[in-house]
Amino acid sequence: MEKILVLDFGGQYDQLIARRVREHHVFAEVLPYDKIAVDEIASQYCGVIFTGGPNSVYDPASPHYDPKILTLGLPILGICYGDQLMAYMAGGEIRSAENSSEFGKIEVTVNASSPLFAGLPEKSVCWMSHNDFVAELPKGFSTIATTEKCPCAAMSDEGRRLFGVQFHPEVTHTEYGKQMLANFLFRICGCKGDWNMEDFVAQSVEKYRRELAGKRVLCALSGGVDSSVAAVLLHRAIGDNLTCVFVDHGLLRKNEGDMVEEIFRRQFNMKLIRVNAEERFLSRLSQTSDPETKRKIIGEEFIRVFEDVGKELGKMDILVQGTIYPDVIESGKGDASTIKSHHNVGGLPDVIDFERIVEPLRDLFKDEVRATGLALGIPKELVFRQPFPGPGLAIRIIGKVTKDKADTLREVDAIFREELANAGLEQLPAQYFAVLTDTRSVGVMGDARTYGYTVALRAVTTDDFMTADWARIPYPVLERASNRITNEVRNISRVTYDITSKPPATVEWE
């Protein structure tokens, strides 16, 4: 199988680069720069991409690599820091940009005769984010792109198939970024583009059939898209050696617990244990208002429930979770900062009673998870179901969590989802839900003063959940939802609509 190595030097877009490569049906694998030796690369990959990173190449503490990689004869594309590192390793000079730093959308002028820019217009918009730049080209290299402030926005040594770009072709803000990556993959690396999610499924099934042979495996099943796909994937690999544990923590959406049990017990014929743990979770959550503490409590309590079930079943060796890549990024990966601890990543306790945790979807983005689900034969209505976080309504209830608040939010959320479905918009936003804020406000009903909670409705459009924009839901739909919520749900006096993008906000409120 043809593979591209994404050599990670600490960039925030490392997995996004891999995702863009996979969109062209070429398998991409991300490895930290210090986890693979140069001699291992030539026989395994048909091309290499150096990622960006926050460092300066002339800092002795910055991540460097063996210059021998430039002599392997493999095509290499350096991006941002990777571009500077390539120039540095080849004998060029890197300098601080001082007053010529570039951040955001910048017009770039390219040499369209370069195979990297074949078929592109001479001028377009790219996404820059740099303080340093290539001041002197290495021997054998030539400049193939410039900007107003950057004399070398891209460089190449076509004879050795070495290319570097100062900007980020992997982000959507670079106008022709996908075409640039396609040119690198097909024109320069000679890839065929024959990898697909069916291949991922087949390889994963074989991998876990081999690795987990003879193991007793417990799967943390929330009923959401991610954990459902992980469960079906592992069930295909190890069959009845997999036991799914569905923890009903009292923080699910309306009627969700019964639906999950119906689908997996009857439709997929899996071994399923449903644990009613509402009182257990709510008791612990009632003592805190801090969102990070909530997540860590939920993460720990999930594990403790699984341990208890495991003791009843006898020794269980492996715990399976539906972690996906945005969870990993936001919980802090390597040098990345922690945005919020996901209950199945940053929220795990230090000591768990399993040999290891298996996360078969850890390197996939949401759209890839859905594609995997379809490849596994999971019905579309489940695959394209609304994403729902493992901590459930606990992170959509601002402040302390109580049963009354959870019941209230369940009704509000159900109404919002019903109104979007009635309007034929249920697939338009990538995610939509309601939030019960901790703010009360004065209202008036039946000539009497009320003092109820404010709820916020949230809907976003996105293709990867790393960035998102608020969905432009028609006003009449929002009006109907608001009218129903304030008339049908007790203790709600005000409804708002969140129009904040990600960044600066996250999709969830907590």
XYZ file of C-alpha atoms in Angstrom:
510
model
C 0.000 0.000 0.000
C 1.350 3.427 -0.932
C 1.910 5.632 2.102
C 2.923 9.212 2.806
C 4.840 9.935 6.001
C 3.845 13.127 7.791
C 6.892 13.818 9.940
C 5.662 15.852 12.891
C 7.836 18.671 14.256
C 5.229 19.930 16.720
C 2.863 21.640 14.314
C -0.762 22.204 15.239
C -1.919 21.025 11.809
C -0.087 17.688 11.628
C -3.221 15.538 11.539
C -4.980 18.042 9.296
C -2.174 17.528 6.774
C -2.735 13.776 6.990
C -6.460 14.276 6.577
C -5.957 16.369 3.440
C -3.737 13.652 2.000
C -6.344 10.999 2.780
C -8.993 13.073 1.030
C -7.033 12.276 -2.135
C -7.280 8.543 -1.289
C -3.642 8.244 -0.338
C -2.903 6.786 3.086
C -1.005 9.160 5.385
C 0.696 8.246 8.632
C 1.787 10.787 11.250
C 4.903 10.057 13.285
C 6.878 12.329 15.645
C 10.229 13.280 14.163
C 12.090 11.431 16.945
C 10.154 8.149 16.578
C 11.470 6.936 13.227
C 15.025 6.670 11.899
C 15.861 7.892 8.437
C 16.906 4.383 7.328
C 13.380 3.101 8.010
C 11.690 5.630 5.770
C 12.864 4.799 2.240
C 11.377 1.291 2.138
C 8.018 2.199 3.680
C 6.901 5.471 2.085
C 6.532 7.044 -1.353
C 6.877 10.580 -0.025
C 7.439 12.640 3.116
C 5.847 15.843 4.417
C 7.619 17.904 7.094
C 5.049 19.656 9.281
C 5.145 23.131 10.723
C 6.104 23.860 14.302
C 6.431 26.687 16.823
C 10.237 26.733 16.964
C 13.090 28.476 15.141
C 15.457 26.138 13.326
C 18.544 28.030 14.521
C 17.583 27.407 18.159
C 19.706 24.420 19.320
C 16.730 23.171 21.343
C 14.416 23.070 18.321
C 13.522 19.731 16.697
C 15.992 18.814 13.958
C 16.365 15.727 11.805
C 19.064 13.715 10.062
C 19.998 15.581 6.828
C 20.516 12.171 5.260
C 16.771 12.129 4.568
C 17.384 14.614 1.741
C 19.593 12.052 -0.039
C 17.099 9.155 -0.047
C 15.647 10.128 -3.401
C 12.161 10.407 -1.879
C 9.959 13.409 -2.688
C 9.721 15.730 0.320
C 7.422 18.671 0.947
C 8.332 20.997 3.809
C 5.576 23.188 5.253
C 6.353 26.369 7.264
C 8.888 25.186 9.891
C 9.370 22.124 7.688
C 10.297 24.406 4.784
C 12.812 26.270 6.935
C 14.217 23.013 8.314
C 14.724 21.640 4.813
C 16.601 24.797 3.814
C 18.668 24.681 7.011
C 19.591 20.999 6.535
C 20.562 21.641 2.899
C 22.904 24.523 3.812
C 20.631 27.552 3.404
C 20.228 30.458 5.806
C 17.201 31.194 7.990
C 16.625 34.614 9.531
C 14.102 36.278 11.785
C 11.513 38.143 9.757
C 11.626 41.041 12.252
C 9.217 43.585 10.735
C 8.192 41.318 7.866
C 6.356 38.568 9.738
C 3.194 37.385 8.033
C 0.065 36.015 9.689
C -3.270 35.220 8.087
C -4.410 35.582 4.481
C -1.627 36.802 2.186
C -1.486 37.094 -1.600
C 1.145 34.777 -3.074
C 2.647 34.814 -6.560
C 3.710 31.378 -7.821
C 5.729 30.027 -10.707
C 3.073 27.956 -12.471
C 5.744 26.007 -14.374
C 6.696 24.256 -11.120
C 5.020 20.826 -10.812
C 3.908 21.818 -7.310
C 1.826 24.673 -8.729
C 0.733 23.101 -12.019
C -2.704 24.278 -13.102
C -2.810 27.142 -10.587
C -3.222 30.839 -11.368
C -0.180 33.038 -10.924
C -1.715 34.901 -7.963
C -3.932 33.536 -5.182
C -4.472 33.721 -1.419
C -2.455 31.603 1.003
C -2.388 31.276 4.800
C 0.843 32.488 6.408
C 1.989 32.122 10.021
C 5.713 32.773 10.448
C 8.334 34.886 12.194
C 11.327 33.381 10.328
C 11.987 32.963 6.621
C 14.458 31.428 4.171
C 16.923 34.283 3.606
C 19.441 32.380 1.478
C 18.534 29.375 -0.639
C 20.536 26.166 -0.372
C 22.641 25.137 -3.350
C 20.491 23.591 -6.073
C 17.263 25.259 -4.907
C 15.331 28.031 -6.622
C 12.487 30.293 -5.532
C 9.094 29.265 -6.933
C 6.790 31.630 -4.996
C 6.945 35.052 -3.347
C 4.759 37.432 -1.368
C 5.093 41.159 -0.821
C 7.125 40.636 2.358
C 8.529 37.124 1.855
C 11.167 36.833 -0.899
C 10.993 33.039 -0.738
C 7.441 31.849 -0.064
C 8.266 28.530 -1.740
C 11.391 26.821 -3.036
C 12.330 23.650 -4.877
C 15.141 21.435 -6.067
C 13.223 19.645 -8.810
C 16.091 17.309 -9.622
C 15.941 15.846 -6.114
C 12.150 16.323 -5.819
C 12.525 18.539 -2.755
C 9.896 21.249 -2.244
C 9.201 23.722 0.539
C 6.389 26.218 1.148
C 6.400 28.914 3.831
C 2.583 28.948 3.938
C 0.066 26.264 4.957
C -1.577 24.495 1.965
C -3.517 22.187 4.301
C -5.827 24.869 5.747
C -8.981 25.953 3.959
C -7.812 29.585 3.868
C -5.147 28.705 1.292
C -7.177 29.064 -1.858
C -5.539 26.332 -3.944
C -4.009 24.326 -1.107
C -5.777 21.073 -1.972
C -4.556 21.306 -5.569
C -0.991 21.909 -4.369
C -1.141 18.788 -2.207
C -2.674 16.835 -5.077
C 0.196 17.957 -7.330
C 2.710 16.788 -4.737
C 1.003 13.414 -4.333
C 0.312 12.572 -7.956
C 2.737 14.592 -10.108
C 5.741 14.460 -7.797
C 5.318 11.302 -5.676
C 3.552 9.302 -8.389
C 0.765 8.078 -6.088
C -2.246 6.258 -7.542
C -4.839 7.331 -4.963
C -6.379 3.904 -4.393
C -6.731 3.956 -0.576
C -10.221 4.214 0.943
C -12.073 3.619 4.193
C -12.780 0.021 3.198
C -9.011 -0.470 3.333
C -8.889 1.157 6.766
C -11.633 -1.172 7.993
C -9.935 -4.265 6.599
C -6.556 -3.324 8.036
C -8.043 -2.420 11.428
C -10.054 -5.632 11.652
C -6.966 -7.690 10.857
C -4.839 -5.666 13.285
C -7.195 -6.129 16.242
C -8.022 -9.734 15.376
C -4.298 -10.401 15.702
C -3.509 -8.124 18.658
C -6.539 -9.012 20.771
C -6.673 -12.735 20.098
C -7.703 -14.514 23.289
C -8.305 -11.222 25.140
C -11.530 -10.349 26.918
C -12.485 -6.887 25.761
C -14.834 -4.324 27.290
C -16.148 -1.512 25.054
C -17.312 1.813 26.462
C -20.491 2.363 24.443
C -22.235 5.728 24.690
C -24.435 5.167 21.646
C -22.951 8.167 19.867
C -21.408 7.913 16.417
C -17.810 7.453 17.567
C -18.303 4.751 20.184
C -20.848 2.969 17.949
C -18.382 2.750 15.056
C -15.610 1.608 17.416
C -17.891 -1.091 18.853
C -18.954 -2.486 15.469
C -15.359 -2.418 14.205
C -14.106 -4.388 17.215
C -17.081 -6.750 17.103
C -16.185 -7.610 13.520
C -12.611 -8.307 14.632
C -13.159 -10.364 17.792
C -16.870 -11.253 17.881
C -18.187 -12.504 21.219
C -14.904 -11.714 22.976
C -16.271 -8.154 22.988
C -18.727 -7.060 25.662
C -20.255 -3.603 25.274
C -21.092 -1.678 28.424
C -23.603 1.105 28.007
C -23.473 3.435 30.985
C -26.710 5.354 31.365
C -25.415 8.187 33.516
C -28.690 10.081 33.535
C -27.267 12.711 31.213
C -28.487 11.372 27.880
C -30.901 12.984 25.454
C -34.618 12.205 25.572
C -35.380 8.473 25.043
C -31.767 7.857 24.077
C -31.001 5.033 26.488
C -33.798 2.813 25.201
C -32.862 3.487 21.583
C -29.195 2.544 22.145
C -30.190 -0.713 23.790
C -32.593 -1.565 20.992
C -30.066 -0.955 18.209
C -27.084 -2.797 19.625
C -28.776 -5.676 21.381
C -31.226 -6.553 18.621
C -29.875 -5.064 15.383
C -26.187 -5.881 15.850
C -26.667 -8.866 18.178
C -23.863 -7.719 20.472
C -23.277 -8.683 24.059
C -24.554 -5.572 25.815
C -24.776 -4.648 29.465
C -26.780 -1.541 30.375
C -25.807 0.044 33.682
C -28.175 2.530 35.295
C -25.715 4.862 37.040
C -27.719 8.098 37.134
C -27.674 8.483 40.918
C -23.971 7.670 41.105
C -22.970 10.322 38.556
C -25.351 13.062 39.657
C -24.287 12.674 43.277
C -20.683 13.442 42.426
C -21.472 16.172 39.898
C -23.733 18.057 42.316
C -20.684 19.215 44.262
C -18.974 21.245 41.525
C -19.603 23.957 38.943
C -16.175 23.822 37.313
C -16.330 22.361 33.772
C -12.889 20.728 33.891
C -13.721 19.108 37.221
C -16.993 17.838 35.759
C -15.169 16.211 32.868
C -12.602 14.575 35.114
C -15.299 13.302 37.486
C -17.183 11.794 34.552
C -14.018 10.276 33.088
C -13.071 8.689 36.385
C -16.598 7.510 37.180
C -16.915 5.894 33.744
C -13.757 3.909 34.395
C -14.891 2.902 37.884
C -18.202 1.655 36.462
C -16.336 -0.372 33.859
C -14.071 -1.785 36.549
C -17.089 -2.799 38.627
C -18.709 -4.484 35.639
C -15.406 -6.134 34.813
C -15.187 -7.596 38.307
C -18.668 -9.057 37.916
C -17.727 -10.533 34.556
C -14.322 -11.706 35.661
C -10.978 -10.329 34.548
C -11.299 -8.069 31.495
C -8.049 -7.314 29.692
C -8.805 -4.427 27.339
C -10.942 -1.286 27.408
C -12.135 0.088 24.034
C -13.095 3.764 23.619
C -14.419 5.839 20.726
C -11.814 8.604 21.002
C -11.315 10.557 17.745
C -8.591 12.993 16.783
C -10.277 16.333 17.645
C -10.703 14.924 21.195
C -6.960 14.277 21.368
C -6.011 17.711 20.015
C -8.293 19.636 22.372
C -7.138 17.614 25.380
C -3.513 18.559 24.670
C -1.269 16.408 22.472
C 2.477 16.628 22.893
C 3.286 20.338 23.061
C -0.267 21.370 22.146
C -2.136 23.333 24.787
C -5.137 21.836 26.551
C -8.354 23.495 25.380
C -10.635 21.178 27.341
C -10.164 17.683 28.750
C -12.334 15.158 26.965
C -13.727 12.562 29.335
C -12.086 9.754 27.372
C -8.689 11.459 26.960
C -7.641 14.065 29.491
C -10.303 13.024 31.980
C -9.030 9.491 32.589
C -7.760 8.629 36.073
C -4.077 7.819 36.505
C -4.668 4.207 37.498
C -7.123 1.926 35.700
C -7.649 -1.790 36.090
C -7.055 -2.824 32.470
C -3.934 -3.958 30.633
C -4.401 -1.239 28.037
C -6.875 1.062 26.325
C -7.603 0.539 22.627
C -8.829 3.536 20.607
C -9.315 2.320 17.012
C -10.579 5.706 15.737
C -7.986 7.865 17.488
C -6.423 9.125 14.243
C -9.672 9.841 12.394
C -11.686 13.009 11.962
C -15.473 12.940 12.267
C -16.173 12.637 8.541
C -13.718 9.733 8.338
C -15.452 8.061 11.279
C -18.775 8.344 9.448
C -17.212 6.904 6.285
C -15.851 4.029 8.374
C -19.319 3.429 9.801
C -20.831 3.202 6.322
C -18.056 0.838 5.247
C -18.946 -1.364 8.237
C -22.572 -1.484 7.153
C -23.958 0.623 9.994
C -27.315 2.202 9.013
C -27.146 5.791 7.785
C -29.543 7.015 10.459
C -27.020 6.031 13.133
C -23.893 7.036 11.208
C -25.193 10.550 10.579
C -26.739 10.938 13.987
C -26.000 14.151 15.843
C -22.650 14.085 17.680
C -23.117 13.829 21.419
C -20.252 14.212 23.896
C -19.475 11.366 26.290
C -20.062 13.603 29.349
C -23.515 14.202 27.897
C -25.714 16.964 29.220
C -23.303 17.641 32.100
C -21.258 19.952 29.874
C -24.389 21.567 28.457
C -25.609 22.500 31.921
C -23.659 25.503 33.127
C -23.035 25.354 36.866
C -23.960 22.493 39.153
C -25.723 19.504 37.608
C -28.986 18.255 39.098
C -31.671 15.831 37.922
C -34.181 18.671 37.537
C -31.781 20.610 35.318
C -31.016 17.509 33.248
C -34.735 16.786 32.771
C -35.346 20.410 31.765
C -32.542 20.442 29.229
C -33.680 17.102 27.779
C -37.045 18.643 26.901
C -35.517 21.842 25.486
C -33.040 19.903 23.354
C -35.748 17.580 22.024
C -37.892 20.526 20.923
C -34.977 22.200 19.126
C -34.114 19.001 17.286
C -37.759 18.373 16.387
C -38.154 21.840 14.892
C -35.026 21.469 12.758
C -36.308 18.095 11.556
C -39.759 19.548 10.809
C -38.070 22.216 8.679
C -35.995 19.614 6.831
C -32.774 21.079 8.242
C -31.575 18.234 10.451
C -28.580 17.524 8.173
C -27.713 21.171 7.453
C -25.739 21.984 10.614
C -22.960 19.556 11.503
C -24.026 19.757 15.140
C -26.855 21.407 17.036
C -28.042 21.308 20.633
C -29.309 23.369 23.555
C -27.441 24.680 26.593
C -29.013 25.386 29.979
C -27.167 28.426 31.276
C -26.811 29.317 34.935
C -28.423 32.697 34.264
C -31.966 33.519 35.355
C -33.963 36.413 34.001
C -37.313 38.048 34.557
C -40.204 37.073 32.307
C -43.946 37.504 32.201
C -46.557 34.789 31.661
C -50.282 35.201 32.191
C -49.783 38.713 33.562
C -47.534 37.263 36.282
C -43.833 37.749 36.854
C -41.593 34.736 36.245
C -37.936 34.246 37.002
C -36.643 31.345 34.953
C -33.518 30.054 33.281
C -32.050 31.289 30.008
C -31.294 28.612 27.421
C -28.934 29.004 24.479
C -29.431 27.211 21.176
C -26.251 26.299 19.289
C -25.815 25.055 15.702
C -22.579 24.943 13.701
C -21.350 23.991 10.245
C -17.958 22.281 9.875
C -16.261 19.434 8.057
C -13.630 18.546 10.654
C -14.700 20.101 14.004
C -11.280 21.753 14.294
C -12.914 24.973 13.107
C -16.628 25.731 12.833
C -19.009 28.511 11.830
C -22.441 29.192 13.294
C -25.303 27.896 11.186
C -27.637 30.434 9.544
C -30.888 28.817 10.639
C -33.922 30.698 9.250
C -35.571 33.027 11.746
C -39.017 31.373 11.498
C -37.495 28.053 12.605
C -35.761 29.681 15.568
C -38.989 31.502 16.398
C -41.009 28.276 16.476
C -38.389 26.590 18.649
C -38.333 29.534 21.056
C -42.117 29.685 21.314
C -42.404 25.979 22.018
C -39.581 25.967 24.569
C -40.971 28.847 26.619
C -44.528 27.451 26.445
C -43.848 23.755 26.944
C -40.902 23.647 29.351
C -41.220 24.863 32.919
C -38.782 27.401 34.390
C -37.519 28.735 31.036
C -38.070 32.459 30.521
C -35.639 33.313 27.721
C -34.128 31.679 24.611
C -30.952 32.926 22.876
C -29.048 31.773 19.761
C -25.251 31.482 19.830
C -23.618 33.080 16.754
C -19.955 32.570 17.729
C -17.558 30.681 15.453
C -14.767 28.277 16.479
C -12.311 29.832 17.144
C -12.644 31.881 19.327
C -15.312 29.672 20.931
C -15.440 25.880 21.015
C -18.464 24.002 19.685
C -19.579 22.974 23.178
C -19.926 25.613 25.879
C -17.888 23.690 28.441
